[in-house]
mmCIF file of C-alpha atoms in Angstrom:
data_model
loop_
_atom_site.group_PDB
_atom_site.id
_atom_site.type_symbol
_atom_site.label_atom_id
_atom_site.label_comp_id
_atom_site.label_asym_id
_atom_site.label_seq_id
_atom_site.Cartn_x
_atom_site.Cartn_y
_atom_site.Cartn_z
ATOM 1 C CA MET A 1 -20.331 -51.721 -15.215
ATOM 2 C CA LYS A 2 -21.199 -52.400 -11.564
ATOM 3 C CA MET A 3 -17.524 -51.804 -10.605
ATOM 4 C CA ILE A 4 -17.578 -48.398 -12.343
ATOM 5 C CA LYS A 5 -20.813 -47.462 -10.586
ATOM 6 C CA LYS A 6 -19.418 -48.486 -7.196
ATOM 7 C CA PHE A 7 -16.247 -46.499 -7.835
ATOM 8 C CA THR A 8 -18.302 -43.427 -8.822
ATOM 9 C CA VAL A 9 -20.420 -43.647 -5.674
ATOM 10 C CA ALA A 10 -17.338 -44.094 -3.490
ATOM 11 C CA ALA A 11 -15.549 -41.164 -5.127
ATOM 12 C CA LEU A 12 -18.626 -38.958 -4.680
ATOM 13 C CA ALA A 13 -18.795 -39.906 -1.015
ATOM 14 C CA LEU A 14 -15.159 -38.937 -0.538
ATOM 15 C CA VAL A 15 -15.709 -35.573 -2.210
ATOM 16 C CA MET A 16 -18.806 -34.890 -0.143
ATOM 17 C CA GLY A 17 -16.967 -35.901 3.008
ATOM 18 C CA ALA A 18 -14.068 -33.609 2.231
ATOM 19 C CA SER A 19 -16.426 -30.729 1.478
ATOM 20 C CA ALA A 20 -18.269 -31.281 4.728
ATOM 21 C CA PHE A 21 -15.068 -30.761 6.731
ATOM 22 C CA ALA A 22 -13.542 -27.945 4.632
ATOM 23 C CA LEU A 23 -13.405 -24.508 6.230
ATOM 24 C CA ASP A 24 -14.803 -21.461 4.483
ATOM 25 C CA GLY A 25 -13.226 -18.005 4.522
ATOM 26 C CA THR A 26 -15.228 -16.733 7.489
ATOM 27 C CA GLU A 27 -14.416 -19.796 9.592
ATOM 28 C CA ILE A 28 -10.711 -19.414 8.838
ATOM 29 C CA MET A 29 -10.676 -15.737 9.782
ATOM 30 C CA THR A 30 -12.620 -16.523 12.962
ATOM 31 C CA LYS A 31 -9.880 -18.964 13.937
ATOM 32 C CA VAL A 32 -7.308 -16.244 13.182
ATOM 33 C CA TYR A 33 -9.142 -13.836 15.473
ATOM 34 C CA ASP A 34 -9.685 -16.408 18.245
ATOM 35 C CA ARG A 35 -6.209 -17.988 18.272
ATOM 36 C CA GLN A 36 -4.587 -18.284 21.673
ATOM 37 C CA LYS A 37 -2.268 -15.440 22.666
ATOM 38 C CA PRO A 38 0.087 -15.089 25.651
ATOM 39 C CA ASP A 39 -1.443 -13.794 28.872
ATOM 40 C CA PHE A 40 1.459 -11.335 28.986
ATOM 41 C CA SER A 41 4.452 -10.441 26.870
ATOM 42 C CA LYS A 42 7.467 -8.184 27.236
ATOM 43 C CA ALA A 43 9.710 -7.474 24.265
ATOM 44 C CA ALA A 44 12.593 -5.414 22.969
ATOM 45 C CA VAL A 45 11.871 -4.454 19.369
ATOM 46 C CA GLN A 46 14.124 -3.055 16.656
ATOM 47 C CA VAL A 47 12.221 -0.890 14.190
ATOM 48 C CA ASP A 48 14.032 -0.143 10.928
ATOM 49 C CA LEU A 49 12.862 2.345 8.306
ATOM 50 C CA LEU A 50 14.074 1.509 4.790
ATOM 51 C CA LYS A 51 13.946 3.268 1.424
ATOM 52 C CA ASN A 52 14.622 1.161 -1.683
ATOM 53 C CA GLY A 53 16.027 -1.504 0.614
ATOM 54 C CA LYS A 54 18.538 0.857 2.284
ATOM 55 C CA LEU A 55 18.398 1.658 5.998
ATOM 56 C CA GLU A 56 17.224 5.203 6.758
ATOM 57 C CA GLU A 57 16.806 4.996 10.521
ATOM 58 C CA SER A 58 16.903 2.374 13.259
ATOM 59 C CA ARG A 59 14.789 2.671 16.386
ATOM 60 C CA LYS A 60 14.707 0.856 19.704
ATOM 61 C CA VAL A 61 11.277 0.199 21.185
ATOM 62 C CA GLY A 62 10.073 -1.519 24.355
ATOM 63 C CA GLU A 63 6.739 -3.312 24.153
ATOM 64 C CA TYR A 64 4.349 -4.720 26.767
ATOM 65 C CA GLY A 65 1.359 -6.884 25.896
ATOM 66 C CA ARG A 66 -1.431 -8.694 27.664
ATOM 67 C CA CYS A 67 -4.541 -10.652 26.733
ATOM 68 C CA VAL A 68 -7.606 -10.613 29.000
ATOM 69 C CA ASN A 69 -10.776 -12.513 28.033
ATOM 70 C CA GLY A 70 -9.476 -12.815 24.488
ATOM 71 C CA LEU A 71 -8.881 -9.066 24.117
ATOM 72 C CA SER A 72 -5.356 -7.717 23.643
ATOM 73 C CA ASP A 73 -3.751 -4.560 25.016
ATOM 74 C CA VAL A 74 -0.340 -3.299 23.918
ATOM 75 C CA VAL A 75 2.007 -0.528 25.010
ATOM 76 C CA MET A 76 4.962 0.687 22.934
ATOM 77 C CA ILE A 77 7.724 2.888 24.379
ATOM 78 C CA PHE A 78 10.161 4.513 21.945
ATOM 79 C CA LEU A 79 13.635 4.560 23.482
ATOM 80 C CA SER A 80 15.758 5.952 20.625
ATOM 81 C CA PRO A 81 16.731 7.909 18.561
ATOM 82 C CA ALA A 82 16.215 11.360 20.076
ATOM 83 C CA SER A 83 13.633 12.338 17.438
ATOM 84 C CA VAL A 84 11.121 9.809 18.831
ATOM 85 C CA LYS A 85 12.506 9.089 22.326
ATOM 86 C CA ASP A 86 9.836 8.932 25.061
ATOM 87 C CA THR A 87 6.964 8.702 22.574
ATOM 88 C CA ARG A 88 4.562 6.184 24.101
ATOM 89 C CA PHE A 89 1.525 4.449 22.595
ATOM 90 C CA LEU A 90 -1.328 2.461 24.166
ATOM 91 C CA GLN A 91 -3.930 0.365 22.363
ATOM 92 C CA LYS A 92 -6.791 -1.432 24.099
ATOM 93 C CA GLU A 93 -8.877 -3.880 22.069
ATOM 94 C CA ASN A 94 -12.680 -3.881 22.432
ATOM 95 C CA LYS A 95 -15.075 -6.707 21.659
ATOM 96 C CA ASP A 96 -17.767 -4.986 19.628
ATOM 97 C CA LYS A 97 -16.142 -1.735 18.516
ATOM 98 C CA ALA A 98 -12.851 -0.332 17.282
ATOM 99 C CA SER A 99 -9.813 -0.420 19.552
ATOM 100 C CA ASP A 100 -9.120 2.573 21.791
ATOM 101 C CA LYS A 101 -5.734 4.221 21.128
ATOM 102 C CA TRP A 102 -3.734 6.926 22.878
ATOM 103 C CA ILE A 103 -0.327 8.439 22.155
ATOM 104 C CA TYR A 104 1.995 10.520 24.329
ATOM 105 C CA LEU A 105 4.064 13.052 22.378
ATOM 106 C CA PRO A 106 7.024 14.403 24.390
ATOM 107 C CA SER A 107 7.239 17.530 22.229
ATOM 108 C CA LEU A 108 3.749 18.494 23.434
ATOM 109 C CA LYS A 109 4.131 16.881 26.873
ATOM 110 C CA SER A 110 0.606 15.556 26.589
ATOM 111 C CA THR A 111 -1.354 12.381 25.930
ATOM 112 C CA ARG A 112 -4.114 12.458 23.340
ATOM 113 C CA ARG A 113 -6.652 9.941 22.150
ATOM 114 C CA VAL A 114 -6.169 8.837 18.558
ATOM 115 C CA ALA A 115 -9.464 9.590 16.800
ATOM 116 C CA SER A 116 -11.000 6.996 14.501
ATOM 117 C CA SER A 117 -10.649 9.534 11.694
ATOM 118 C CA ASP A 118 -6.856 9.321 12.165
ATOM 119 C CA GLY A 119 -6.822 5.571 11.536
ATOM 120 C CA SER A 120 -5.276 5.891 8.071
ATOM 121 C CA LYS A 121 -2.457 8.168 9.255
ATOM 122 C CA ALA A 122 1.117 6.881 9.586
ATOM 123 C CA PHE A 123 2.090 5.569 13.023
ATOM 124 C CA VAL A 124 5.126 7.584 14.229
ATOM 125 C CA GLY A 125 6.491 7.940 10.700
ATOM 126 C CA THR A 126 6.373 4.222 9.847
ATOM 127 C CA ASP A 127 4.643 2.403 6.981
ATOM 128 C CA PHE A 128 2.069 1.089 9.456
ATOM 129 C CA THR A 129 -1.036 3.188 9.973
ATOM 130 C CA TYR A 130 -2.848 3.308 13.310
ATOM 131 C CA ASP A 131 -5.507 0.969 11.926
ATOM 132 C CA ASP A 132 -2.823 -1.478 10.726
ATOM 133 C CA LEU A 133 -1.892 -2.034 14.366
ATOM 134 C CA SER A 134 -5.353 -3.277 15.343
ATOM 135 C CA THR A 135 -7.445 -6.255 14.269
ATOM 136 C CA ARG A 136 -10.723 -5.767 12.418
ATOM 137 C CA ALA A 137 -13.718 -7.715 13.694
ATOM 138 C CA VAL A 138 -14.470 -10.735 11.520
ATOM 139 C CA SER A 139 -18.046 -9.514 11.064
ATOM 140 C CA ASP A 140 -16.850 -6.226 9.536
ATOM 141 C CA ASP A 141 -15.848 -7.986 6.311
ATOM 142 C CA THR A 142 -16.917 -10.700 3.918
ATOM 143 C CA HIS A 143 -14.313 -13.450 3.590
ATOM 144 C CA GLU A 144 -13.788 -15.571 0.485
ATOM 145 C CA LEU A 145 -11.519 -18.614 0.461
ATOM 146 C CA LEU A 146 -9.528 -18.236 -2.769
ATOM 147 C CA LYS A 147 -7.216 -21.234 -2.382
ATOM 148 C CA GLU A 148 -6.951 -24.080 0.104
ATOM 149 C CA SER A 149 -3.190 -24.427 -0.298
ATOM 150 C CA GLU A 150 -0.480 -22.143 -1.628
ATOM 151 C CA ASP A 151 3.150 -21.433 -0.738
ATOM 152 C CA LYS A 152 4.057 -17.800 -0.062
ATOM 153 C CA GLY A 153 7.192 -16.150 1.283
ATOM 154 C CA ASN A 154 8.907 -18.336 3.862
ATOM 155 C CA PHE A 155 5.869 -20.544 4.514
ATOM 156 C CA LYS A 156 4.160 -23.423 2.718
ATOM 157 C CA ASP A 157 0.641 -24.882 2.448
ATOM 158 C CA LEU A 158 -1.291 -21.746 3.400
ATOM 159 C CA TYR A 159 -4.952 -20.823 3.145
ATOM 160 C CA VAL A 160 -5.572 -17.801 0.893
ATOM 161 C CA VAL A 161 -8.516 -15.613 1.952
ATOM 162 C CA LYS A 162 -9.833 -12.387 0.425
ATOM 163 C CA SER A 163 -11.489 -10.013 2.924
ATOM 164 C CA THR A 164 -13.672 -7.153 1.685
ATOM 165 C CA PRO A 165 -15.219 -4.501 3.998
ATOM 166 C CA LYS A 166 -19.008 -4.648 4.169
ATOM 167 C CA ASP A 167 -18.942 -0.876 4.582
ATOM 168 C CA ALA A 168 -16.363 0.597 2.211
ATOM 169 C CA ASN A 169 -16.033 3.669 4.438
ATOM 170 C CA SER A 170 -14.960 1.554 7.423
ATOM 171 C CA SER A 171 -11.526 0.780 5.977
ATOM 172 C CA GLN A 172 -8.722 2.617 4.189
ATOM 173 C CA TYR A 173 -8.367 -0.447 1.928
ATOM 174 C CA SER A 174 -10.733 -1.747 -0.740
ATOM 175 C CA TYR A 175 -9.818 -5.318 0.234
ATOM 176 C CA ARG A 176 -6.972 -7.447 1.537
ATOM 177 C CA ILE A 177 -5.714 -10.927 0.686
ATOM 178 C CA SER A 178 -4.217 -13.009 3.494
ATOM 179 C CA TRP A 179 -2.051 -16.146 3.405
ATOM 180 C CA ILE A 180 -2.661 -18.044 6.659
ATOM 181 C CA THR A 181 -0.868 -20.957 8.336
ATOM 182 C CA LYS A 182 -3.017 -24.020 8.881
ATOM 183 C CA ASP A 183 -1.494 -25.102 12.190
ATOM 184 C CA ALA A 184 -1.531 -21.787 14.096
ATOM 185 C CA TYR A 185 -3.898 -19.630 11.979
ATOM 186 C CA ILE A 186 -1.408 -16.767 11.675
ATOM 187 C CA PRO A 187 -1.496 -14.499 8.600
ATOM 188 C CA THR A 188 2.105 -14.530 7.389
ATOM 189 C CA TYR A 189 1.579 -12.523 4.189
ATOM 190 C CA ILE A 190 -1.090 -9.884 3.584
ATOM 191 C CA GLU A 191 -1.657 -7.809 0.459
ATOM 192 C CA LEU A 192 -3.488 -4.528 1.069
ATOM 193 C CA TYR A 193 -5.228 -2.829 -1.856
ATOM 194 C CA ASP A 194 -6.019 0.892 -2.098
ATOM 195 C CA LYS A 195 -9.396 2.393 -2.917
ATOM 196 C CA LYS A 196 -8.680 2.107 -6.653
ATOM 197 C CA GLY A 197 -8.033 -1.628 -6.308
ATOM 198 C CA LYS A 198 -4.269 -1.313 -6.771
ATOM 199 C CA LEU A 199 -1.799 -3.095 -4.544
ATOM 200 C CA LEU A 200 -0.622 -0.568 -1.959
ATOM 201 C CA LYS A 201 1.203 -2.460 0.788
ATOM 202 C CA ILE A 202 2.442 -5.916 1.714
ATOM 203 C CA ASN A 203 2.666 -6.992 5.345
ATOM 204 C CA GLU A 204 4.929 -10.028 5.648
ATOM 205 C CA VAL A 205 5.935 -12.139 8.646
ATOM 206 C CA LYS A 206 9.450 -13.377 7.950
ATOM 207 C CA SER A 207 9.666 -15.958 10.736
ATOM 208 C CA LEU A 208 7.741 -17.576 13.596
ATOM 209 C CA LYS A 209 9.172 -18.953 16.821
ATOM 210 C CA LYS A 210 7.515 -21.524 19.071
ATOM 211 C CA MET A 211 7.685 -20.287 22.653
ATOM 212 C CA PRO A 212 6.565 -22.229 25.749
ATOM 213 C CA GLY A 213 4.141 -20.482 28.064
ATOM 214 C CA ASN A 214 2.258 -21.367 31.238
ATOM 215 C CA ASN A 215 0.216 -24.566 31.718
ATOM 216 C CA GLY A 216 1.900 -26.386 28.823
ATOM 217 C CA ARG A 217 0.825 -23.826 26.229
ATOM 218 C CA VAL A 218 3.033 -23.130 23.203
ATOM 219 C CA TYR A 219 2.731 -19.897 21.220
ATOM 220 C CA ASN A 220 3.755 -19.221 17.637
ATOM 221 C CA VAL A 221 5.303 -15.759 17.914
ATOM 222 C CA PRO A 222 6.062 -13.611 14.833
ATOM 223 C CA MET A 223 9.717 -12.587 15.212
ATOM 224 C CA GLU A 224 10.008 -10.209 12.263
ATOM 225 C CA ASN A 225 7.217 -8.324 10.536
ATOM 226 C CA VAL A 226 7.839 -6.115 7.475
ATOM 227 C CA MET A 227 5.337 -3.647 6.043
ATOM 228 C CA THR A 228 6.284 -2.528 2.531
ATOM 229 C CA ASN A 229 4.575 0.250 0.599
ATOM 230 C CA VAL A 230 5.036 -1.008 -2.962
ATOM 231 C CA GLN A 231 3.934 2.349 -4.402
ATOM 232 C CA THR A 232 6.698 4.318 -2.630
ATOM 233 C CA ASN A 233 9.332 1.571 -2.190
ATOM 234 C CA HIS A 234 9.455 2.418 1.518
ATOM 235 C CA ALA A 235 9.337 -0.251 4.209
ATOM 236 C CA THR A 236 9.247 -0.684 7.979
ATOM 237 C CA SER A 237 10.679 -3.756 9.697
ATOM 238 C CA MET A 238 9.727 -4.679 13.263
ATOM 239 C CA LYS A 239 12.060 -7.343 14.657
ATOM 240 C CA MET A 240 11.872 -8.958 18.084
ATOM 241 C CA VAL A 241 15.324 -8.681 19.657
ATOM 242 C CA ASN A 242 14.164 -10.324 22.852
ATOM 243 C CA ILE A 243 10.763 -11.485 24.110
ATOM 244 C CA GLU A 244 9.327 -13.111 27.229
ATOM 245 C CA VAL A 245 5.818 -14.577 27.462
ATOM 246 C CA ASP A 246 3.393 -15.265 30.304
ATOM 247 C CA LYS A 247 5.416 -13.319 32.867
ATOM 248 C CA PRO A 248 3.040 -10.818 34.538
ATOM 249 C CA VAL A 249 3.233 -7.144 33.608
ATOM 250 C CA ALA A 250 1.959 -4.513 36.031
ATOM 251 C CA GLU A 251 -1.589 -3.250 35.455
ATOM 252 C CA ARG A 252 -0.380 0.354 35.593
ATOM 253 C CA ASN A 253 1.634 -0.120 32.399
ATOM 254 C CA PHE A 254 -1.630 -0.307 30.443
ATOM 255 C CA THR A 255 -2.971 3.073 31.569
ATOM 256 C CA THR A 256 -2.839 6.601 30.179
ATOM 257 C CA ASP A 257 -1.061 7.644 33.401
ATOM 258 C CA PHE A 258 1.836 5.422 32.373
ATOM 259 C CA LEU A 259 1.891 7.070 28.952
ATOM 260 C CA SER A 260 2.212 10.506 30.579
ATOM 261 C CA THR A 261 4.879 9.566 33.124
ATOM 262 C CA GLY A 262 6.613 6.492 31.729
ATOM 263 C CA LYS A 263 6.404 4.862 35.153
#
């Protein structure tokens, strides 16, 4: 009887210890938001538009990125085909408010700010919306840990977290479910649900690559990201053809002047 009691006490202690160190949904998403990113990046990106799995159009895009004080800026330059050539996009992340976004449209020969009301609109004809390109603040949502370990897609042993907007009007989605790596805190599979609670889109990272940076840092870089609209059977793949990290990019490249001139 004493042995059983001792075993029960020991088992309870183990459970309590495990619970004490377990992360909740908010802590996991905070680690996702705060994960280390390259100081700079320069990439050649292939963007493919697909319908029912068949290629509709292939685009070539140049991309510059930087991270300053934990905030990311990105510039995308469309190089081909002719229908989108010289379209340029700039996004600057803010700490306590939505990201600022601008787009240069060669047909209009002008740069315009992307209004917050345009967040749910398609980004240059892709399955990504403008808001899909930016990261929501952790505090904008409630985060529930659904599972501590599940395999999904090409990755194993992932956290599963459900994120629901605190203000339903602040998002085009009613909620999203993310599968997140435990070593690098990267969402590799995200289900996005429409306002009626039906699955609308799936954003899947197909592969990650470890890349050495400055000062002994190593980054886990998503090499292919596919956004699929399951309601239309249309998809957009963004694949890194080539990427460099932590090699400085000129400050001017992250300005609206660069969008207007391309130089």
